[in-house]
PDB file of C-alpha atoms and ligand atoms in Angstrom:
ATOM      1  CA  MET A   1      -1.895  -8.201  23.107  1.00  0.00           C
ATOM      2  CA  LYS A   2      -0.648 -11.292  21.272  1.00  0.00           C
ATOM      3  CA  ILE A   3       1.500  -9.676  18.568  1.00  0.00           C
ATOM      4  CA  TYR A   4       3.108  -7.121  20.868  1.00  0.00           C
ATOM      5  CA  GLN A   5       3.575  -9.490  23.797  1.00  0.00           C
ATOM      6  CA  THR A   6       5.348 -12.028  21.583  1.00  0.00           C
ATOM      7  CA  LEU A   7       7.513  -9.283  20.093  1.00  0.00           C
ATOM      8  CA  LEU A   8       8.479  -8.037  23.557  1.00  0.00           C
ATOM      9  CA  GLU A   9       9.319 -11.522  24.814  1.00  0.00           C
ATOM     10  CA  ASP A  10      11.356 -12.309  21.704  1.00  0.00           C
ATOM     11  CA  CYS A  11      13.205  -8.983  21.914  1.00  0.00           C
ATOM     12  CA  SER A  12      14.188  -9.611  25.504  1.00  0.00           C
ATOM     13  CA  ALA A  13      15.397 -13.077  24.490  1.00  0.00           C
ATOM     14  CA  GLY A  14      17.494 -11.468  21.700  1.00  0.00           C
ATOM     15  CA  LYS A  15      15.412 -13.079  18.936  1.00  0.00           C
ATOM     16  CA  LYS A  16      15.328 -10.932  15.797  1.00  0.00           C
ATOM     17  CA  LYS A  17      12.171 -10.551  13.683  1.00  0.00           C
ATOM     18  CA  PHE A  18      11.409 -10.062   9.993  1.00  0.00           C
ATOM     19  CA  ALA A  19       8.278  -8.544   8.458  1.00  0.00           C
ATOM     20  CA  VAL A  20       7.386  -8.682   4.758  1.00  0.00           C
ATOM     21  CA  LEU A  21       5.641  -5.492   3.656  1.00  0.00           C
ATOM     22  CA  ILE A  22       2.829  -5.986   1.160  1.00  0.00           C
ATOM     23  CA  ASP A  23       1.836  -2.842  -0.703  1.00  0.00           C
ATOM     24  CA  PRO A  24      -1.539  -3.921  -2.165  1.00  0.00           C
ATOM     25  CA  ASP A  25      -0.994  -1.796  -5.289  1.00  0.00           C
ATOM     26  CA  ASN A  26       2.031  -3.831  -6.247  1.00  0.00           C
ATOM     27  CA  TYR A  27       0.602  -7.342  -5.935  1.00  0.00           C
ATOM     28  CA  SER A  28      -1.551  -9.546  -8.093  1.00  0.00           C
ATOM     29  CA  ILE A  29      -3.007 -12.563  -6.280  1.00  0.00           C
ATOM     30  CA  GLN A  30      -0.600 -14.765  -8.220  1.00  0.00           C
ATOM     31  CA  ALA A  31       2.447 -12.757  -7.067  1.00  0.00           C
ATOM     32  CA  LEU A  32       1.054 -12.734  -3.526  1.00  0.00           C
ATOM     33  CA  ASP A  33       0.655 -16.509  -3.584  1.00  0.00           C
ATOM     34  CA  ASN A  34       4.355 -16.873  -4.387  1.00  0.00           C
ATOM     35  CA  VAL A  35       5.414 -14.467  -1.614  1.00  0.00           C
ATOM     36  CA  VAL A  36       3.112 -16.112   0.946  1.00  0.00           C
ATOM     37  CA  LYS A  37       4.545 -19.564   0.091  1.00  0.00           C
ATOM     38  CA  HIS A  38       8.137 -18.353   0.457  1.00  0.00           C
ATOM     39  CA  SER A  39       7.237 -16.550   3.697  1.00  0.00           C
ATOM     40  CA  VAL A  40       5.610 -19.605   5.269  1.00  0.00           C
ATOM     41  CA  GLU A  41       8.585 -21.800   4.317  1.00  0.00           C
ATOM     42  CA  ALA A  42      11.107 -19.277   5.667  1.00  0.00           C
ATOM     43  CA  GLY A  43       9.187 -18.649   8.910  1.00  0.00           C
ATOM     44  CA  VAL A  44       8.583 -14.931   8.316  1.00  0.00           C
ATOM     45  CA  ASP A  45       7.268 -13.348  11.525  1.00  0.00           C
ATOM     46  CA  TYR A  46       4.718 -10.807  10.219  1.00  0.00           C
ATOM     47  CA  PHE A  47       3.069  -9.440   7.155  1.00  0.00           C
ATOM     48  CA  PHE A  48       2.719  -5.670   7.246  1.00  0.00           C
ATOM     49  CA  LEU A  49       0.099  -4.342   4.871  1.00  0.00           C
ATOM     50  CA  GLY A  50      -0.239  -0.830   3.530  1.00  0.00           C
ATOM     51  CA  GLY A  51       1.307   2.032   1.616  1.00  0.00           C
ATOM     52  CA  SER A  52       1.548   5.801   1.690  1.00  0.00           C
ATOM     53  CA  LEU A  53      -0.918   6.011  -1.202  1.00  0.00           C
ATOM     54  CA  LEU A  54      -3.136   3.237  -2.555  1.00  0.00           C
ATOM     55  CA  VAL A  55      -4.670   3.396  -6.000  1.00  0.00           C
ATOM     56  CA  THR A  56      -6.231  -0.081  -6.121  1.00  0.00           C
ATOM     57  CA  ASP A  57      -9.123  -1.424  -4.047  1.00  0.00           C
ATOM     58  CA  HIS A  58      -8.150  -5.039  -3.393  1.00  0.00           C
ATOM     59  CA  HIS A  59      -6.836  -4.432   0.113  1.00  0.00           C
ATOM     60  CA  ALA A  60      -9.545  -6.628   1.697  1.00  0.00           C
ATOM     61  CA  ARG A  61      -8.987  -9.413  -0.824  1.00  0.00           C
ATOM     62  CA  ILE A  62      -5.274  -9.439  -0.059  1.00  0.00           C
ATOM     63  CA  ILE A  63      -5.925  -9.787   3.677  1.00  0.00           C
ATOM     64  CA  SER A  64      -8.360 -12.683   3.123  1.00  0.00           C
ATOM     65  CA  PHE A  65      -5.901 -14.423   0.806  1.00  0.00           C
ATOM     66  CA  ILE A  66      -3.078 -14.197   3.367  1.00  0.00           C
ATOM     67  CA  ARG A  67      -5.385 -15.366   6.172  1.00  0.00           C
ATOM     68  CA  GLU A  68      -6.502 -18.370   4.115  1.00  0.00           C
ATOM     69  CA  HIS A  69      -2.989 -19.423   3.157  1.00  0.00           C
ATOM     70  CA  SER A  70      -0.876 -18.782   6.252  1.00  0.00           C
ATOM     71  CA  ALA A  71      -0.943 -18.326  10.000  1.00  0.00           C
ATOM     72  CA  ILE A  72       1.510 -15.410   9.889  1.00  0.00           C
ATOM     73  CA  PRO A  73      -0.090 -12.401  11.626  1.00  0.00           C
ATOM     74  CA  VAL A  74      -1.270  -9.599   9.334  1.00  0.00           C
ATOM     75  CA  THR A  75      -0.597  -6.162  10.765  1.00  0.00           C
ATOM     76  CA  LEU A  76      -1.951  -3.042   9.110  1.00  0.00           C
ATOM     77  CA  PHE A  77       0.657  -0.378   8.363  1.00  0.00           C
ATOM     78  CA  PRO A  78      -1.736   2.264   7.094  1.00  0.00           C
ATOM     79  CA  GLY A  79      -0.803   5.366   5.154  1.00  0.00           C
ATOM     80  CA  ASN A  80      -4.237   6.804   5.976  1.00  0.00           C
ATOM     81  CA  ASN A  81      -7.561   5.816   7.517  1.00  0.00           C
ATOM     82  CA  LEU A  82      -8.954   4.427   4.254  1.00  0.00           C
ATOM     83  CA  GLN A  83      -6.649   1.488   4.881  1.00  0.00           C
ATOM     84  CA  LEU A  84      -8.344   0.252   8.066  1.00  0.00           C
ATOM     85  CA  ASN A  85      -9.742  -3.260   7.911  1.00  0.00           C
ATOM     86  CA  ASN A  86     -11.154  -5.397  10.677  1.00  0.00           C
ATOM     87  CA  GLN A  87     -10.019  -8.672   9.119  1.00  0.00           C
ATOM     88  CA  ALA A  88      -6.357  -8.080   9.992  1.00  0.00           C
ATOM     89  CA  ASP A  89      -4.849  -9.190  13.302  1.00  0.00           C
ATOM     90  CA  GLY A  90      -3.428  -5.873  14.388  1.00  0.00           C
ATOM     91  CA  ILE A  91      -2.518  -2.340  13.422  1.00  0.00           C
ATOM     92  CA  LEU A  92       0.540  -0.179  13.887  1.00  0.00           C
ATOM     93  CA  LEU A  93      -1.182   2.991  15.049  1.00  0.00           C
ATOM     94  CA  LEU A  94       1.437   5.337  13.639  1.00  0.00           C
ATOM     95  CA  SER A  95       2.060   8.764  15.052  1.00  0.00           C
ATOM     96  CA  LEU A  96       4.568  10.530  12.802  1.00  0.00           C
ATOM     97  CA  ILE A  97       6.740  11.933  15.569  1.00  0.00           C
ATOM     98  CA  SER A  98       9.577  12.975  13.236  1.00  0.00           C
ATOM     99  CA  GLY A  99       7.238  15.492  11.587  1.00  0.00           C
ATOM    100  CA  ARG A 100       5.237  18.501  12.673  1.00  0.00           C
ATOM    101  CA  ASN A 101       2.034  17.791  10.792  1.00  0.00           C
ATOM    102  CA  PRO A 102      -0.752  17.640  13.400  1.00  0.00           C
ATOM    103  CA  GLU A 103      -2.941  15.427  11.189  1.00  0.00           C
ATOM    104  CA  MET A 104      -0.260  12.731  11.147  1.00  0.00           C
ATOM    105  CA  LEU A 105       0.496  13.157  14.858  1.00  0.00           C
ATOM    106  CA  ILE A 106      -3.112  12.985  16.157  1.00  0.00           C
ATOM    107  CA  GLY A 107      -5.720  14.129  13.598  1.00  0.00           C
ATOM    108  CA  HIS A 108      -6.198  10.862  11.687  1.00  0.00           C
ATOM    109  CA  HIS A 109      -6.194   8.957  14.982  1.00  0.00           C
ATOM    110  CA  VAL A 110      -9.160  10.967  16.273  1.00  0.00           C
ATOM    111  CA  ILE A 111     -11.117  10.135  13.124  1.00  0.00           C
ATOM    112  CA  SER A 112     -10.160   6.450  13.325  1.00  0.00           C
ATOM    113  CA  ALA A 113     -10.727   5.994  17.074  1.00  0.00           C
ATOM    114  CA  PRO A 114     -14.399   4.851  16.996  1.00  0.00           C
ATOM    115  CA  PHE A 115     -13.670   2.304  14.250  1.00  0.00           C
ATOM    116  CA  LEU A 116     -10.627   0.995  16.100  1.00  0.00           C
ATOM    117  CA  ARG A 117     -12.455   0.789  19.434  1.00  0.00           C
ATOM    118  CA  ALA A 118     -15.206  -1.310  17.852  1.00  0.00           C
ATOM    119  CA  SER A 119     -12.762  -3.524  15.963  1.00  0.00           C
ATOM    120  CA  ASN A 120     -10.964  -6.672  17.075  1.00  0.00           C
ATOM    121  CA  LEU A 121      -7.636  -5.322  15.927  1.00  0.00           C
ATOM    122  CA  GLU A 122      -4.721  -5.407  18.328  1.00  0.00           C
ATOM    123  CA  ILE A 123      -3.635  -1.785  18.488  1.00  0.00           C
ATOM    124  CA  ILE A 124       0.085  -1.155  18.708  1.00  0.00           C
ATOM    125  CA  SER A 125       0.933   2.473  19.356  1.00  0.00           C
ATOM    126  CA  THR A 126       3.994   3.278  17.235  1.00  0.00           C
ATOM    127  CA  GLY A 127       6.311   6.287  17.213  1.00  0.00           C
ATOM    128  CA  TYR A 128       6.973   6.555  13.486  1.00  0.00           C
ATOM    129  CA  MET A 129      10.092   8.387  12.313  1.00  0.00           C
ATOM    130  CA  LEU A 130      10.945   9.126   8.693  1.00  0.00           C
ATOM    131  CA  ILE A 131      14.686   9.357   8.045  1.00  0.00           C
ATOM    132  CA  GLU A 132      16.169  11.173   5.073  1.00  0.00           C
ATOM    133  CA  SER A 133      17.240   8.638   2.451  1.00  0.00           C
ATOM    134  CA  GLY A 134      18.915  10.409  -0.457  1.00  0.00           C
ATOM    135  CA  THR A 135      15.773  10.859  -2.504  1.00  0.00           C
ATOM    136  CA  ALA A 136      12.219  12.201  -2.118  1.00  0.00           C
ATOM    137  CA  THR A 137       9.910   9.372  -0.980  1.00  0.00           C
ATOM    138  CA  THR A 138       6.143   9.039  -1.317  1.00  0.00           C
ATOM    139  CA  ALA A 139       5.942   8.939   2.482  1.00  0.00           C
ATOM    140  CA  ASN A 140       7.592  12.360   2.796  1.00  0.00           C
ATOM    141  CA  TYR A 141       5.446  13.913   0.095  1.00  0.00           C
ATOM    142  CA  MET A 142       2.145  12.425   1.296  1.00  0.00           C
ATOM    143  CA  SER A 143       2.788  13.228   4.952  1.00  0.00           C
ATOM    144  CA  ASN A 144       3.853  16.781   4.142  1.00  0.00           C
ATOM    145  CA  THR A 145       6.713  16.480   6.611  1.00  0.00           C
ATOM    146  CA  MET A 146      10.458  16.824   6.549  1.00  0.00           C
ATOM    147  CA  PRO A 147      12.377  13.644   7.435  1.00  0.00           C
ATOM    148  CA  ILE A 148      15.123  13.647  10.070  1.00  0.00           C
ATOM    149  CA  PRO A 149      18.454  14.322   8.282  1.00  0.00           C
ATOM    150  CA  SER A 150      20.434  11.082   8.034  1.00  0.00           C
ATOM    151  CA  GLY A 151      23.547  12.553   9.729  1.00  0.00           C
ATOM    152  CA  LYS A 152      21.644  13.960  12.728  1.00  0.00           C
ATOM    153  CA  ASP A 153      21.723  11.006  15.102  1.00  0.00           C
ATOM    154  CA  GLU A 154      20.996  13.198  18.104  1.00  0.00           C
ATOM    155  CA  ILE A 155      17.678  14.393  16.636  1.00  0.00           C
ATOM    156  CA  ALA A 156      16.690  10.762  16.055  1.00  0.00           C
ATOM    157  CA  VAL A 157      17.729   9.820  19.610  1.00  0.00           C
ATOM    158  CA  CYS A 158      15.754  12.651  21.251  1.00  0.00           C
ATOM    159  CA  THR A 159      12.701  11.971  19.065  1.00  0.00           C
ATOM    160  CA  ALA A 160      12.714   8.257  19.893  1.00  0.00           C
ATOM    161  CA  MET A 161      13.169   8.962  23.613  1.00  0.00           C
ATOM    162  CA  ALA A 162      10.231  11.385  23.539  1.00  0.00           C
ATOM    163  CA  GLY A 163       8.087   8.752  21.790  1.00  0.00           C
ATOM    164  CA  GLU A 164       8.914   6.201  24.460  1.00  0.00           C
ATOM    165  CA  MET A 165       8.197   8.712  27.245  1.00  0.00           C
ATOM    166  CA  LEU A 166       4.813   9.451  25.654  1.00  0.00           C
ATOM    167  CA  GLY A 167       3.952   5.771  26.066  1.00  0.00           C
ATOM    168  CA  MET A 168       4.457   4.482  22.548  1.00  0.00           C
ATOM    169  CA  LYS A 169       5.118   0.758  22.385  1.00  0.00           C
ATOM    170  CA  LEU A 170       7.441   0.669  19.369  1.00  0.00           C
ATOM    171  CA  ILE A 171       9.753   3.022  17.543  1.00  0.00           C
ATOM    172  CA  TYR A 172       9.771   2.534  13.767  1.00  0.00           C
ATOM    173  CA  MET A 173      12.552   4.326  11.857  1.00  0.00           C
ATOM    174  CA  ASP A 174      11.771   4.269   8.145  1.00  0.00           C
ATOM    175  CA  ALA A 175      13.884   5.553   5.269  1.00  0.00           C
ATOM    176  CA  GLY A 176      10.712   5.205   3.159  1.00  0.00           C
ATOM    177  CA  SER A 177       9.715   2.610   0.625  1.00  0.00           C
ATOM    178  CA  GLY A 178      12.255   2.320  -2.179  1.00  0.00           C
ATOM    179  CA  ALA A 179      14.759   4.515  -0.306  1.00  0.00           C
ATOM    180  CA  ARG A 180      18.113   4.920  -2.002  1.00  0.00           C
ATOM    181  CA  ASN A 181      19.890   4.688   1.364  1.00  0.00           C
ATOM    182  CA  PRO A 182      18.574   2.740   4.367  1.00  0.00           C
ATOM    183  CA  VAL A 183      18.645   4.116   7.925  1.00  0.00           C
ATOM    184  CA  PRO A 184      22.372   4.427   8.788  1.00  0.00           C
ATOM    185  CA  PRO A 185      23.677   1.771  11.234  1.00  0.00           C
ATOM    186  CA  SER A 186      25.217   4.492  13.443  1.00  0.00           C
ATOM    187  CA  MET A 187      21.785   6.065  13.912  1.00  0.00           C
ATOM    188  CA  ILE A 188      20.177   2.677  14.627  1.00  0.00           C
ATOM    189  CA  ARG A 189      22.852   1.993  17.255  1.00  0.00           C
ATOM    190  CA  ARG A 190      22.448   5.372  18.977  1.00  0.00           C
ATOM    191  CA  VAL A 191      18.658   5.049  19.103  1.00  0.00           C
ATOM    192  CA  ARG A 192      18.815   1.408  20.265  1.00  0.00           C
ATOM    193  CA  ASP A 193      21.062   2.448  23.155  1.00  0.00           C
ATOM    194  CA  SER A 194      18.651   5.218  24.180  1.00  0.00           C
ATOM    195  CA  ILE A 195      15.291   3.432  24.402  1.00  0.00           C
ATOM    196  CA  GLY A 196      13.911   0.308  26.068  1.00  0.00           C
ATOM    197  CA  ILE A 197      11.081  -0.492  23.646  1.00  0.00           C
ATOM    198  CA  PRO A 198      11.422  -2.562  20.449  1.00  0.00           C
ATOM    199  CA  LEU A 199      13.022  -0.838  17.459  1.00  0.00           C
ATOM    200  CA  VAL A 200      11.707  -1.451  13.926  1.00  0.00           C
ATOM    201  CA  ILE A 201      13.819  -0.515  10.885  1.00  0.00           C
ATOM    202  CA  GLY A 202      12.663  -0.351   7.274  1.00  0.00           C
ATOM    203  CA  GLY A 203      13.153   1.336   3.928  1.00  0.00           C
ATOM    204  CA  GLY A 204      15.833   0.528   1.361  1.00  0.00           C
ATOM    205  CA  ILE A 205      16.846  -2.851   2.810  1.00  0.00           C
ATOM    206  CA  VAL A 206      17.452  -4.595  -0.501  1.00  0.00           C
ATOM    207  CA  GLY A 207      19.253  -7.768   0.525  1.00  0.00           C
ATOM    208  CA  PRO A 208      20.739  -9.909   3.297  1.00  0.00           C
ATOM    209  CA  ASP A 209      23.824  -7.725   3.823  1.00  0.00           C
ATOM    210  CA  LEU A 210      21.770  -4.637   4.667  1.00  0.00           C
ATOM    211  CA  ALA A 211      19.401  -6.751   6.779  1.00  0.00           C
ATOM    212  CA  ARG A 212      22.343  -8.089   8.773  1.00  0.00           C
ATOM    213  CA  ALA A 213      23.791  -4.586   9.145  1.00  0.00           C
ATOM    214  CA  ALA A 214      20.480  -3.320  10.573  1.00  0.00           C
ATOM    215  CA  PHE A 215      20.235  -6.256  13.006  1.00  0.00           C
ATOM    216  CA  ASP A 216      23.886  -5.903  14.057  1.00  0.00           C
ATOM    217  CA  ALA A 217      23.309  -2.210  14.779  1.00  0.00           C
ATOM    218  CA  GLY A 218      20.376  -3.054  17.072  1.00  0.00           C
ATOM    219  CA  ALA A 219      17.183  -3.415  15.008  1.00  0.00           C
ATOM    220  CA  ASP A 220      14.755  -5.834  16.667  1.00  0.00           C
ATOM    221  CA  LEU A 221      12.511  -6.120  13.624  1.00  0.00           C
ATOM    222  CA  ILE A 222      13.263  -5.287  10.001  1.00  0.00           C
ATOM    223  CA  VAL A 223      10.677  -4.574   7.305  1.00  0.00           C
ATOM    224  CA  VAL A 224      11.315  -5.304   3.621  1.00  0.00           C
ATOM    225  CA  GLY A 225       8.928  -4.458   0.806  1.00  0.00           C
ATOM    226  CA  ASN A 226      10.288  -3.372  -2.596  1.00  0.00           C
ATOM    227  CA  ALA A 227      13.178  -5.829  -2.841  1.00  0.00           C
ATOM    228  CA  ILE A 228      10.818  -8.758  -2.184  1.00  0.00           C
ATOM    229  CA  GLU A 229       8.342  -7.512  -4.793  1.00  0.00           C
ATOM    230  CA  ARG A 230      11.203  -7.674  -7.288  1.00  0.00           C
ATOM    231  CA  ASP A 231      12.616 -10.996  -6.071  1.00  0.00           C
ATOM    232  CA  PRO A 232      10.650 -13.183  -3.630  1.00  0.00           C
ATOM    233  CA  GLY A 233      13.662 -15.532  -3.610  1.00  0.00           C
ATOM    234  CA  LEU A 234      15.263 -13.044  -1.179  1.00  0.00           C
ATOM    235  CA  ILE A 235      12.816 -14.036   1.566  1.00  0.00           C
ATOM    236  CA  PRO A 236      14.727 -17.122   2.836  1.00  0.00           C
ATOM    237  CA  LEU A 237      18.070 -15.292   2.530  1.00  0.00           C
ATOM    238  CA  ILE A 238      16.865 -12.332   4.587  1.00  0.00           C
ATOM    239  CA  ALA A 239      15.068 -14.633   7.047  1.00  0.00           C
ATOM    240  CA  LYS A 240      18.378 -16.386   7.787  1.00  0.00           C
ATOM    241  CA  THR A 241      20.046 -13.130   8.843  1.00  0.00           C
ATOM    242  CA  ARG A 242      17.893 -13.208  12.002  1.00  0.00           C
ATOM    243  CA  LEU A 243      20.013 -16.084  13.234  1.00  0.00           C
ATOM    244  CA  THR A 244      23.522 -14.922  12.415  1.00  0.00           C
TER     245      THR A 244
HETATM  246  C1  1GP B   1       8.576   1.202   3.875  1.00  0.00           C
HETATM  247  O1  1GP B   1       9.871   0.309   5.612  1.00  0.00           O
HETATM  248  C2  1GP B   1       9.115  -0.010   4.511  1.00  0.00           C
HETATM  249  O2  1GP B   1       7.681   1.869   4.688  1.00  0.00           O
HETATM  250  C3  1GP B   1       9.822  -0.905   3.522  1.00  0.00           C
HETATM  251  O3  1GP B   1      10.609  -0.209   2.599  1.00  0.00           O
HETATM  252  O4  1GP B   1       9.895  -1.072   0.378  1.00  0.00           O
HETATM  253  O5  1GP B   1      12.141   0.017   0.660  1.00  0.00           O
HETATM  254  O6  1GP B   1      11.694  -2.244   1.615  1.00  0.00           O
HETATM  255  P1  1GP B   1      11.119  -0.915   1.235  1.00  0.00           P
END
């Protein structure tokens, strides 16, 4: 319960959190070394690890490298059950509640359950919501689901409330990796006002201004992947937006 308990305590104290998303396909060990160094210096809260589709097989090596070079918790953010690994600290057990694909709602979880039960991973049940972002994302294609339209705040609100009522511990609204438009602040605000559990926002946050906008609208934790792959120097700048 360490990752979730700390997140809950920090959220109730109004402390904002920042996760760096590592898509194993997009990192050499040298590039990872640079991002891990920046993340340690800037006090990044979590590494999330995963992608909608992986085409390389150095997932395990990436986890070991991060574990050897930092104490920042590594949380799996798996696109499918080939991305499970017992060396991480925890896993966002994602149920894609914005979609109507039974495999993404419960099917993969059934297959993964024996592995997860036998593992030491901290399991964090997450209501995962894809939000339309102006372009087709890998997440939408691979999940075979339709995202929530970006102007339909009420659909997002009702979906998040249902996730909380079903006992999920987090709501994660994601515009998808490399999204042209991030989750709109108005939608973040409406959802934040409607649920009591921590709210995670990711997808298309490309710099400190968008990070600050997401926090100001009510995000408890933001996730940034693509922009950091392009420029790890953004890590300290985005980390600072937690405090302002
Ligand atoms: C995607 O929310 C994450 O699932 C991060 O998105 O890569 O666009 O930052 P970006």
